[in-house]
GROMACS .gro file of N, CA and C in nm:
model
  468
    1UNK      N    1  -0.769  -3.443   4.461
    1UNK     CA    2  -0.911  -3.419   4.405
    1UNK      C    3  -0.990  -3.392   4.522
    2UNK      N    4  -1.098  -3.287   4.502
    2UNK     CA    5  -1.191  -3.235   4.582
    2UNK      C    6  -1.335  -3.285   4.544
    3UNK      N    7  -1.416  -3.293   4.640
    3UNK     CA    8  -1.542  -3.343   4.615
    3UNK      C    9  -1.633  -3.199   4.596
    4UNK      N   10  -1.721  -3.197   4.508
    4UNK     CA   11  -1.812  -3.084   4.499
    4UNK      C   12  -1.938  -3.164   4.472
    5UNK      N   13  -2.036  -3.075   4.514
    5UNK     CA   14  -2.184  -3.116   4.527
    5UNK      C   15  -2.265  -3.009   4.447
    6UNK      N   16  -2.295  -3.060   4.323
    6UNK     CA   17  -2.376  -2.953   4.242
    6UNK      C   18  -2.546  -2.990   4.243
    7UNK      N   19  -2.614  -2.888   4.236
    7UNK     CA   20  -2.761  -2.895   4.259
    7UNK      C   21  -2.838  -2.810   4.144
    8UNK      N   22  -2.767  -2.743   4.068
    8UNK     CA   23  -2.846  -2.673   3.990
    8UNK      C   24  -2.798  -2.692   3.823
    9UNK      N   25  -2.768  -2.589   3.754
    9UNK     CA   26  -2.744  -2.593   3.617
    9UNK      C   27  -2.630  -2.672   3.561
   10UNK      N   28  -2.530  -2.726   3.678
   10UNK     CA   29  -2.416  -2.801   3.640
   10UNK      C   30  -2.442  -2.948   3.645
   11UNK      N   31  -2.569  -2.986   3.692
   11UNK     CA   32  -2.617  -3.133   3.684
   11UNK      C   33  -2.618  -3.199   3.540
   12UNK      N   34  -2.626  -3.337   3.545
   12UNK     CA   35  -2.646  -3.397   3.418
   12UNK      C   36  -2.771  -3.350   3.375
   13UNK      N   37  -2.782  -3.334   3.223
   13UNK     CA   38  -2.917  -3.292   3.176
   13UNK      C   39  -2.948  -3.142   3.183
   14UNK      N   40  -2.869  -3.068   3.256
   14UNK     CA   41  -2.886  -2.931   3.267
   14UNK      C   42  -2.803  -2.845   3.192
   15UNK      N   43  -2.839  -2.709   3.162
   15UNK     CA   44  -2.788  -2.619   3.058
   15UNK      C   45  -2.622  -2.604   3.089
   16UNK      N   46  -2.581  -2.621   3.193
   16UNK     CA   47  -2.440  -2.597   3.200
   16UNK      C   48  -2.354  -2.712   3.223
   17UNK      N   49  -2.407  -2.845   3.234
   17UNK     CA   50  -2.337  -2.979   3.243
   17UNK      C   51  -2.207  -2.977   3.151
   18UNK      N   52  -2.239  -2.911   3.031
   18UNK     CA   53  -2.130  -2.914   2.928
   18UNK      C   54  -1.988  -2.884   2.984
   19UNK      N   55  -1.994  -2.793   3.083
   19UNK     CA   56  -1.869  -2.748   3.151
   19UNK      C   57  -1.800  -2.853   3.225
   20UNK      N   58  -1.897  -2.933   3.299
   20UNK     CA   59  -1.844  -3.053   3.374
   20UNK      C   60  -1.774  -3.153   3.299
   21UNK      N   61  -1.792  -3.172   3.171
   21UNK     CA   62  -1.743  -3.269   3.095
   21UNK      C   63  -1.641  -3.230   2.991
   22UNK      N   64  -1.604  -3.106   3.013
   22UNK     CA   65  -1.502  -3.032   2.903
   22UNK      C   66  -1.382  -3.039   2.986
   23UNK      N   67  -1.296  -3.146   2.952
   23UNK     CA   68  -1.159  -3.162   2.998
   23UNK      C   69  -1.066  -3.055   2.971
   24UNK      N   70  -1.079  -2.947   2.899
   24UNK     CA   71  -0.998  -2.847   2.873
   24UNK      C   72  -1.019  -2.736   2.993
   25UNK      N   73  -1.141  -2.772   3.082
   25UNK     CA   74  -1.140  -2.689   3.211
   25UNK      C   75  -1.091  -2.757   3.310
   26UNK      N   76  -1.061  -2.888   3.305
   26UNK     CA   77  -1.018  -2.978   3.409
   26UNK      C   78  -1.094  -3.124   3.405
   27UNK      N   79  -1.084  -3.184   3.525
   27UNK     CA   80  -1.139  -3.309   3.542
   27UNK      C   81  -1.253  -3.304   3.645
   28UNK      N   82  -1.377  -3.357   3.600
   28UNK     CA   83  -1.475  -3.380   3.681
   28UNK      C   84  -1.522  -3.522   3.675
   29UNK      N   85  -1.527  -3.606   3.778
   29UNK     CA   86  -1.574  -3.733   3.772
   29UNK      C   87  -1.704  -3.756   3.858
   30UNK      N   88  -1.804  -3.808   3.791
   30UNK     CA   89  -1.926  -3.824   3.864
   30UNK      C   90  -1.918  -3.931   3.953
   31UNK      N   91  -1.950  -3.902   4.089
   31UNK     CA   92  -1.948  -4.002   4.196
   31UNK      C   93  -2.080  -4.084   4.232
   32UNK      N   94  -2.156  -3.986   4.229
   32UNK     CA   95  -2.292  -4.033   4.283
   32UNK      C   96  -2.413  -3.913   4.299
   33UNK      N   97  -2.519  -3.956   4.348
   33UNK     CA   98  -2.620  -3.846   4.397
   33UNK      C   99  -2.630  -3.830   4.534
   34UNK      N  100  -2.663  -3.720   4.578
   34UNK     CA  101  -2.675  -3.692   4.724
   34UNK      C  102  -2.796  -3.597   4.749
   35UNK      N  103  -2.794  -3.555   4.883
   35UNK     CA  104  -2.880  -3.440   4.913
   35UNK      C  105  -2.810  -3.386   5.060
   36UNK      N  106  -2.835  -3.250   5.077
   36UNK     CA  107  -2.776  -3.193   5.178
   36UNK      C  108  -2.822  -3.244   5.311
   37UNK      N  109  -2.755  -3.270   5.401
   37UNK     CA  110  -2.792  -3.328   5.533
   37UNK      C  111  -2.893  -3.221   5.603
   38UNK      N  112  -2.844  -3.105   5.602
   38UNK     CA  113  -2.934  -2.992   5.674
   38UNK      C  114  -3.021  -2.939   5.556
   39UNK      N  115  -3.131  -2.869   5.613
   39UNK     CA  116  -3.226  -2.824   5.493
   39UNK      C  117  -3.158  -2.678   5.473
   40UNK      N  118  -3.192  -2.645   5.348
   40UNK     CA  119  -3.147  -2.505   5.291
   40UNK      C  120  -3.249  -2.460   5.189
   41UNK      N  121  -3.280  -2.331   5.176
   41UNK     CA  122  -3.371  -2.293   5.079
   41UNK      C  123  -3.286  -2.275   4.941
   42UNK      N  124  -3.365  -2.345   4.846
   42UNK     CA  125  -3.304  -2.342   4.718
   42UNK      C  126  -3.413  -2.262   4.638
   43UNK      N  127  -3.381  -2.160   4.575
   43UNK     CA  128  -3.465  -2.059   4.517
   43UNK      C  129  -3.411  -2.045   4.351
   44UNK      N  130  -3.515  -2.012   4.272
   44UNK     CA  131  -3.476  -1.961   4.147
   44UNK      C  132  -3.516  -1.801   4.155
   45UNK      N  133  -3.408  -1.738   4.118
   45UNK     CA  134  -3.409  -1.586   4.130
   45UNK      C  135  -3.338  -1.513   4.046
   46UNK      N  136  -3.367  -1.388   4.008
   46UNK     CA  137  -3.310  -1.282   3.933
   46UNK      C  138  -3.365  -1.290   3.783
   47UNK      N  139  -3.330  -1.190   3.711
   47UNK     CA  140  -3.395  -1.194   3.574
   47UNK      C  141  -3.326  -1.308   3.494
   48UNK      N  142  -3.226  -1.371   3.528
   48UNK     CA  143  -3.199  -1.497   3.458
   48UNK      C  144  -3.242  -1.630   3.495
   49UNK      N  145  -3.306  -1.639   3.600
   49UNK     CA  146  -3.360  -1.738   3.658
   49UNK      C  147  -3.268  -1.847   3.708
   50UNK      N  148  -3.180  -1.800   3.784
   50UNK     CA  149  -3.062  -1.874   3.826
   50UNK      C  150  -3.086  -1.956   3.957
   51UNK      N  151  -3.065  -2.063   3.991
   51UNK     CA  152  -3.093  -2.143   4.126
   51UNK      C  153  -2.967  -2.112   4.204
   52UNK      N  154  -3.017  -2.069   4.323
   52UNK     CA  155  -2.948  -2.027   4.421
   52UNK      C  156  -2.987  -2.107   4.549
   53UNK      N  157  -2.876  -2.171   4.630
   53UNK     CA  158  -2.892  -2.220   4.747
   53UNK      C  159  -2.854  -2.122   4.854
   54UNK      N  160  -2.956  -2.074   4.910
   54UNK     CA  161  -2.936  -1.982   5.020
   54UNK      C  162  -2.866  -2.038   5.149
   55UNK      N  163  -2.757  -1.961   5.196
   55UNK     CA  164  -2.676  -2.028   5.316
   55UNK      C  165  -2.751  -1.994   5.441
   56UNK      N  166  -2.879  -2.068   5.468
   56UNK     CA  167  -2.962  -2.048   5.598
   56UNK      C  168  -2.993  -2.195   5.636
   57UNK      N  169  -2.895  -2.254   5.703
   57UNK     CA  170  -2.920  -2.384   5.734
   57UNK      C  171  -3.043  -2.403   5.822
   58UNK      N  172  -3.115  -2.504   5.799
   58UNK     CA  173  -3.234  -2.534   5.889
   58UNK      C  174  -3.361  -2.499   5.816
   59UNK      N  175  -3.359  -2.418   5.722
   59UNK     CA  176  -3.467  -2.359   5.661
   59UNK      C  177  -3.478  -2.424   5.513
   60UNK      N  178  -3.601  -2.463   5.489
   60UNK     CA  179  -3.605  -2.514   5.341
   60UNK      C  180  -3.634  -2.654   5.317
   61UNK      N  181  -3.556  -2.711   5.228
   61UNK     CA  182  -3.554  -2.863   5.226
   61UNK      C  183  -3.413  -2.908   5.209
   62UNK      N  184  -3.393  -3.056   5.238
   62UNK     CA  185  -3.274  -3.141   5.206
   62UNK      C  186  -3.275  -3.126   5.039
   63UNK      N  187  -3.162  -3.041   4.994
   63UNK     CA  188  -3.151  -3.017   4.849
   63UNK      C  189  -3.077  -3.121   4.777
   64UNK      N  190  -3.146  -3.194   4.678
   64UNK     CA  191  -3.093  -3.298   4.605
   64UNK      C  192  -2.989  -3.261   4.492
   65UNK      N  193  -2.887  -3.332   4.465
   65UNK     CA  194  -2.789  -3.286   4.354
   65UNK      C  195  -2.685  -3.409   4.321
   66UNK      N  196  -2.581  -3.359   4.277
   66UNK     CA  197  -2.480  -3.472   4.224
   66UNK      C  198  -2.325  -3.445   4.294
   67UNK      N  199  -2.273  -3.562   4.317
   67UNK     CA  200  -2.140  -3.552   4.375
   67UNK      C  201  -2.032  -3.577   4.270
   68UNK      N  202  -1.954  -3.481   4.241
   68UNK     CA  203  -1.821  -3.506   4.176
   68UNK      C  204  -1.692  -3.502   4.257
   69UNK      N  205  -1.595  -3.561   4.172
   69UNK     CA  206  -1.456  -3.545   4.233
   69UNK      C  207  -1.387  -3.459   4.117
   70UNK      N  208  -1.318  -3.349   4.158
   70UNK     CA  209  -1.274  -3.261   4.076
   70UNK      C  210  -1.141  -3.224   4.094
   71UNK      N  211  -1.063  -3.206   3.985
   71UNK     CA  212  -0.920  -3.167   4.003
   71UNK      C  213  -0.893  -3.018   4.033
   72UNK      N  214  -0.785  -2.984   4.074
   72UNK     CA  215  -0.763  -2.838   4.118
   72UNK      C  216  -0.784  -2.744   3.995
   73UNK      N  217  -0.770  -2.788   3.864
   73UNK     CA  218  -0.801  -2.704   3.744
   73UNK      C  219  -0.945  -2.671   3.756
   74UNK      N  220  -1.038  -2.774   3.761
   74UNK     CA  221  -1.177  -2.776   3.738
   74UNK      C  222  -1.233  -2.688   3.892
   75UNK      N  223  -1.179  -2.705   3.979
   75UNK     CA  224  -1.209  -2.648   4.096
   75UNK      C  225  -1.196  -2.490   4.080
   76UNK      N  226  -1.086  -2.445   4.025
   76UNK     CA  227  -1.066  -2.317   3.996
   76UNK      C  228  -1.140  -2.260   3.890
   77UNK      N  229  -1.174  -2.336   3.797
   77UNK     CA  230  -1.285  -2.318   3.683
   77UNK      C  231  -1.424  -2.289   3.745
   78UNK      N  232  -1.463  -2.369   3.823
   78UNK     CA  233  -1.596  -2.370   3.907
   78UNK      C  234  -1.586  -2.245   3.991
   79UNK      N  235  -1.491  -2.211   4.075
   79UNK     CA  236  -1.487  -2.073   4.146
   79UNK      C  237  -1.509  -1.969   4.052
   80UNK      N  238  -1.445  -1.965   3.931
   80UNK     CA  239  -1.459  -1.835   3.848
   80UNK      C  240  -1.610  -1.831   3.775
   81UNK      N  241  -1.655  -1.972   3.749
   81UNK     CA  242  -1.779  -1.980   3.669
   81UNK      C  243  -1.898  -1.956   3.783
   82UNK      N  244  -1.872  -1.974   3.903
   82UNK     CA  245  -1.975  -1.950   3.997
   82UNK      C  246  -1.955  -1.812   4.068
   83UNK      N  247  -1.860  -1.713   4.011
   83UNK     CA  248  -1.856  -1.590   4.054
   83UNK      C  249  -1.801  -1.593   4.217
   84UNK      N  250  -1.723  -1.685   4.250
   84UNK     CA  251  -1.687  -1.705   4.386
   84UNK      C  252  -1.566  -1.606   4.408
   85UNK      N  253  -1.569  -1.526   4.529
   85UNK     CA  254  -1.665  -1.529   4.647
   85UNK      C  255  -1.767  -1.426   4.636
   86UNK      N  256  -1.797  -1.354   4.540
   86UNK     CA  257  -1.895  -1.250   4.544
   86UNK      C  258  -2.033  -1.297   4.514
   87UNK      N  259  -2.057  -1.375   4.401
   87UNK     CA  260  -2.196  -1.425   4.384
   87UNK      C  261  -2.229  -1.545   4.478
   88UNK      N  262  -2.154  -1.639   4.466
   88UNK     CA  263  -2.156  -1.761   4.554
   88UNK      C  264  -2.036  -1.787   4.634
   89UNK      N  265  -2.042  -1.839   4.763
   89UNK     CA  266  -1.932  -1.870   4.834
   89UNK      C  267  -1.912  -2.026   4.835
   90UNK      N  268  -1.799  -2.062   4.829
   90UNK     CA  269  -1.775  -2.219   4.842
   90UNK      C  270  -1.743  -2.262   4.982
   91UNK      N  271  -1.833  -2.341   5.022
   91UNK     CA  272  -1.830  -2.378   5.165
   91UNK      C  273  -1.838  -2.534   5.178
   92UNK      N  274  -1.794  -2.588   5.276
   92UNK     CA  275  -1.805  -2.740   5.299
   92UNK      C  276  -1.916  -2.760   5.358
   93UNK      N  277  -1.998  -2.850   5.311
   93UNK     CA  278  -2.139  -2.899   5.362
   93UNK      C  279  -2.140  -3.063   5.365
   94UNK      N  280  -2.233  -3.099   5.469
   94UNK     CA  281  -2.228  -3.242   5.468
   94UNK      C  282  -2.357  -3.279   5.384
   95UNK      N  283  -2.313  -3.392   5.288
   95UNK     CA  284  -2.406  -3.439   5.194
   95UNK      C  285  -2.426  -3.598   5.224
   96UNK      N  286  -2.557  -3.612   5.220
   96UNK     CA  287  -2.593  -3.747   5.247
   96UNK      C  288  -2.588  -3.828   5.115
   97UNK      N  289  -2.517  -3.935   5.093
   97UNK     CA  290  -2.522  -4.012   4.978
   97UNK      C  291  -2.644  -4.094   4.958
   98UNK      N  292  -2.688  -4.072   4.853
   98UNK     CA  293  -2.837  -4.141   4.806
   98UNK      C  294  -2.789  -4.250   4.721
   99UNK      N  295  -2.702  -4.242   4.613
   99UNK     CA  296  -2.682  -4.338   4.527
   99UNK      C  297  -2.510  -4.325   4.504
  100UNK      N  298  -2.429  -4.420   4.511
  100UNK     CA  299  -2.272  -4.407   4.485
  100UNK      C  300  -2.243  -4.498   4.376
  101UNK      N  301  -2.157  -4.442   4.279
  101UNK     CA  302  -2.107  -4.511   4.174
  101UNK      C  303  -1.955  -4.496   4.176
  102UNK      N  304  -1.907  -4.402   4.248
  102UNK     CA  305  -1.766  -4.371   4.252
  102UNK      C  306  -1.673  -4.490   4.296
  103UNK      N  307  -1.557  -4.495   4.238
  103UNK     CA  308  -1.460  -4.581   4.265
  103UNK      C  309  -1.336  -4.524   4.317
  104UNK      N  310  -1.330  -4.482   4.435
  104UNK     CA  311  -1.207  -4.395   4.478
  104UNK      C  312  -1.151  -4.463   4.582
  105UNK      N  313  -1.064  -4.413   4.664
  105UNK     CA  314  -0.969  -4.497   4.767
  105UNK      C  315  -1.065  -4.559   4.869
  106UNK      N  316  -1.013  -4.646   4.950
  106UNK     CA  317  -1.090  -4.728   5.049
  106UNK      C  318  -1.153  -4.612   5.163
  107UNK      N  319  -1.083  -4.507   5.187
  107UNK     CA  320  -1.149  -4.424   5.287
  107UNK      C  321  -1.267  -4.349   5.222
  108UNK      N  322  -1.256  -4.318   5.080
  108UNK     CA  323  -1.385  -4.252   5.035
  108UNK      C  324  -1.489  -4.341   5.014
  109UNK      N  325  -1.468  -4.461   4.984
  109UNK     CA  326  -1.573  -4.577   4.971
  109UNK      C  327  -1.630  -4.597   5.101
  110UNK      N  328  -1.541  -4.597   5.202
  110UNK     CA  329  -1.610  -4.617   5.341
  110UNK      C  330  -1.692  -4.502   5.403
  111UNK      N  331  -1.646  -4.389   5.362
  111UNK     CA  332  -1.731  -4.275   5.392
  111UNK      C  333  -1.868  -4.272   5.320
  112UNK      N  334  -1.857  -4.307   5.184
  112UNK     CA  335  -1.968  -4.321   5.119
  112UNK      C  336  -2.062  -4.425   5.161
  113UNK      N  337  -2.024  -4.547   5.213
  113UNK     CA  338  -2.095  -4.641   5.257
  113UNK      C  339  -2.165  -4.595   5.393
  114UNK      N  340  -2.092  -4.520   5.476
  114UNK     CA  341  -2.161  -4.470   5.611
  114UNK      C  342  -2.269  -4.366   5.565
  115UNK      N  343  -2.259  -4.314   5.443
  115UNK     CA  344  -2.390  -4.234   5.410
  115UNK      C  345  -2.356  -4.079   5.404
  116UNK      N  346  -2.251  -4.029   5.459
  116UNK     CA  347  -2.234  -3.891   5.465
  116UNK      C  348  -2.100  -3.848   5.423
  117UNK      N  349  -2.084  -3.747   5.334
  117UNK     CA  350  -1.963  -3.689   5.277
  117UNK      C  351  -1.946  -3.544   5.314
  118UNK      N  352  -1.816  -3.490   5.309
  118UNK     CA  353  -1.814  -3.354   5.321
  118UNK      C  354  -1.780  -3.304   5.177
  119UNK      N  355  -1.855  -3.216   5.123
  119UNK     CA  356  -1.832  -3.155   4.991
  119UNK      C  357  -1.835  -3.013   4.985
  120UNK      N  358  -1.761  -2.964   4.887
  120UNK     CA  359  -1.777  -2.824   4.865
  120UNK      C  360  -1.914  -2.790   4.790
  121UNK      N  361  -1.971  -2.690   4.829
  121UNK     CA  362  -2.091  -2.642   4.777
  121UNK      C  363  -2.089  -2.506   4.750
  122UNK      N  364  -2.151  -2.464   4.642
  122UNK     CA  365  -2.162  -2.315   4.605
  122UNK      C  366  -2.300  -2.275   4.649
  123UNK      N  367  -2.306  -2.206   4.761
  123UNK     CA  368  -2.424  -2.148   4.804
  123UNK      C  369  -2.391  -2.001   4.827
  124UNK      N  370  -2.510  -1.921   4.868
  124UNK     CA  371  -2.485  -1.774   4.889
  124UNK      C  372  -2.542  -1.730   5.027
  125UNK      N  373  -2.449  -1.631   5.084
  125UNK     CA  374  -2.503  -1.558   5.186
  125UNK      C  375  -2.518  -1.396   5.157
  126UNK      N  376  -2.507  -1.380   5.025
  126UNK     CA  377  -2.498  -1.227   4.982
  126UNK      C  378  -2.624  -1.230   4.865
  127UNK      N  379  -2.749  -1.206   4.920
  127UNK     CA  380  -2.874  -1.205   4.829
  127UNK      C  381  -2.955  -1.108   4.897
  128UNK      N  382  -3.035  -1.050   4.804
  128UNK     CA  383  -3.143  -0.955   4.846
  128UNK      C  384  -3.237  -1.015   4.941
  129UNK      N  385  -3.271  -0.955   5.048
  129UNK     CA  386  -3.362  -1.014   5.154
  129UNK      C  387  -3.502  -1.062   5.087
  130UNK      N  388  -3.547  -1.015   4.983
  130UNK     CA  389  -3.681  -1.069   4.935
  130UNK      C  390  -3.674  -1.216   4.882
  131UNK      N  391  -3.549  -1.262   4.851
  131UNK     CA  392  -3.512  -1.403   4.812
  131UNK      C  393  -3.575  -1.500   4.892
  132UNK      N  394  -3.595  -1.457   5.036
  132UNK     CA  395  -3.603  -1.568   5.133
  132UNK      C  396  -3.757  -1.591   5.122
  133UNK      N  397  -3.837  -1.501   5.057
  133UNK     CA  398  -3.983  -1.520   5.030
  133UNK      C  399  -4.023  -1.589   4.914
  134UNK      N  400  -3.926  -1.634   4.825
  134UNK     CA  401  -3.953  -1.700   4.706
  134UNK      C  402  -3.975  -1.847   4.724
  135UNK      N  403  -4.040  -1.925   4.646
  135UNK     CA  404  -4.077  -2.071   4.677
  135UNK      C  405  -3.930  -2.146   4.686
  136UNK      N  406  -3.937  -2.236   4.781
  136UNK     CA  407  -3.832  -2.331   4.811
  136UNK      C  408  -3.838  -2.458   4.741
  137UNK      N  409  -3.738  -2.509   4.686
  137UNK     CA  410  -3.732  -2.629   4.601
  137UNK      C  411  -3.637  -2.738   4.675
  138UNK      N  412  -3.695  -2.867   4.640
  138UNK     CA  413  -3.590  -2.946   4.697
  138UNK      C  414  -3.490  -3.016   4.590
  139UNK      N  415  -3.521  -2.974   4.461
  139UNK     CA  416  -3.417  -3.028   4.349
  139UNK      C  417  -3.467  -2.918   4.241
  140UNK      N  418  -3.353  -2.910   4.144
  140UNK     CA  419  -3.366  -2.838   4.051
  140UNK      C  420  -3.376  -2.869   3.906
  141UNK      N  421  -3.456  -2.841   3.829
  141UNK     CA  422  -3.462  -2.892   3.685
  141UNK      C  423  -3.486  -2.766   3.598
  142UNK      N  424  -3.399  -2.723   3.505
  142UNK     CA  425  -3.409  -2.595   3.441
  142UNK      C  426  -3.547  -2.581   3.354
  143UNK      N  427  -3.606  -2.693   3.322
  143UNK     CA  428  -3.725  -2.709   3.255
  143UNK      C  429  -3.842  -2.761   3.343
  144UNK      N  430  -3.847  -2.750   3.477
  144UNK     CA  431  -3.949  -2.787   3.571
  144UNK      C  432  -4.067  -2.722   3.569
  145UNK      N  433  -4.154  -2.768   3.648
  145UNK     CA  434  -4.322  -2.698   3.658
  145UNK      C  435  -4.303  -2.570   3.700
  146UNK      N  436  -4.204  -2.512   3.741
  146UNK     CA  437  -4.203  -2.371   3.791
  146UNK      C  438  -4.203  -2.279   3.686
  147UNK      N  439  -4.159  -2.328   3.546
  147UNK     CA  440  -4.190  -2.235   3.424
  147UNK      C  441  -4.090  -2.121   3.426
  148UNK      N  442  -3.976  -2.132   3.508
  148UNK     CA  443  -3.869  -2.015   3.505
  148UNK      C  444  -3.745  -2.082   3.428
  149UNK      N  445  -3.763  -2.042   3.303
  149UNK     CA  446  -3.646  -2.081   3.214
  149UNK      C  447  -3.525  -2.009   3.246
  150UNK      N  448  -3.413  -2.083   3.268
  150UNK     CA  449  -3.286  -2.045   3.285
  150UNK      C  450  -3.235  -1.982   3.160
  151UNK      N  451  -3.170  -1.862   3.169
  151UNK     CA  452  -3.111  -1.783   3.065
  151UNK      C  453  -2.970  -1.816   3.058
  152UNK      N  454  -2.905  -1.877   2.952
  152UNK     CA  455  -2.756  -1.903   2.953
  152UNK      C  456  -2.668  -1.781   2.926
  153UNK      N  457  -2.553  -1.791   2.982
  153UNK     CA  458  -2.477  -1.673   2.986
  153UNK      C  459  -2.463  -1.606   2.843
  154UNK      N  460  -2.433  -1.678   2.733
  154UNK     CA  461  -2.411  -1.655   2.619
  154UNK      C  462  -2.534  -1.573   2.554
  155UNK      N  463  -2.670  -1.584   2.625
  155UNK     CA  464  -2.783  -1.520   2.574
  155UNK      C  465  -2.824  -1.407   2.664
  156UNK      N  466  -2.745  -1.360   2.758
  156UNK     CA  467  -2.765  -1.258   2.836
  156UNK      C  468  -2.717  -1.125   2.777
   0.00000   0.00000   0.00000
């Protein structure tokens, strides 16, 4: 099992969460909530209003999201879903645990209790330069005050 941190449309209550609970795509078990240890710019960009975490450590905010344990099948699905490695790149990032529900092995529980876990995160280093000038968010909600409605793939 791998740990994945999701900050956008794959979170609970967001438009693509249905994929996280679709066992035909693999297993994803919610472990808890967290936020990036380093600051990153989280922007909503493109004509489909997609949330992107730009891989510019030290800029922006501590981005909030959810931590999942996923099996290899789900990780492969997420790579394909996220357009990895072209649109997003999957990298390891340090995530501060804010709230932990997970019941894993003793090592995982100890790491969670210490407050920081390494998780895979889909961020991007390949983006138009003007995205750096967009507003930065510390958390994403598709129906947030930003007024930028996410466009589902099936509607594009």
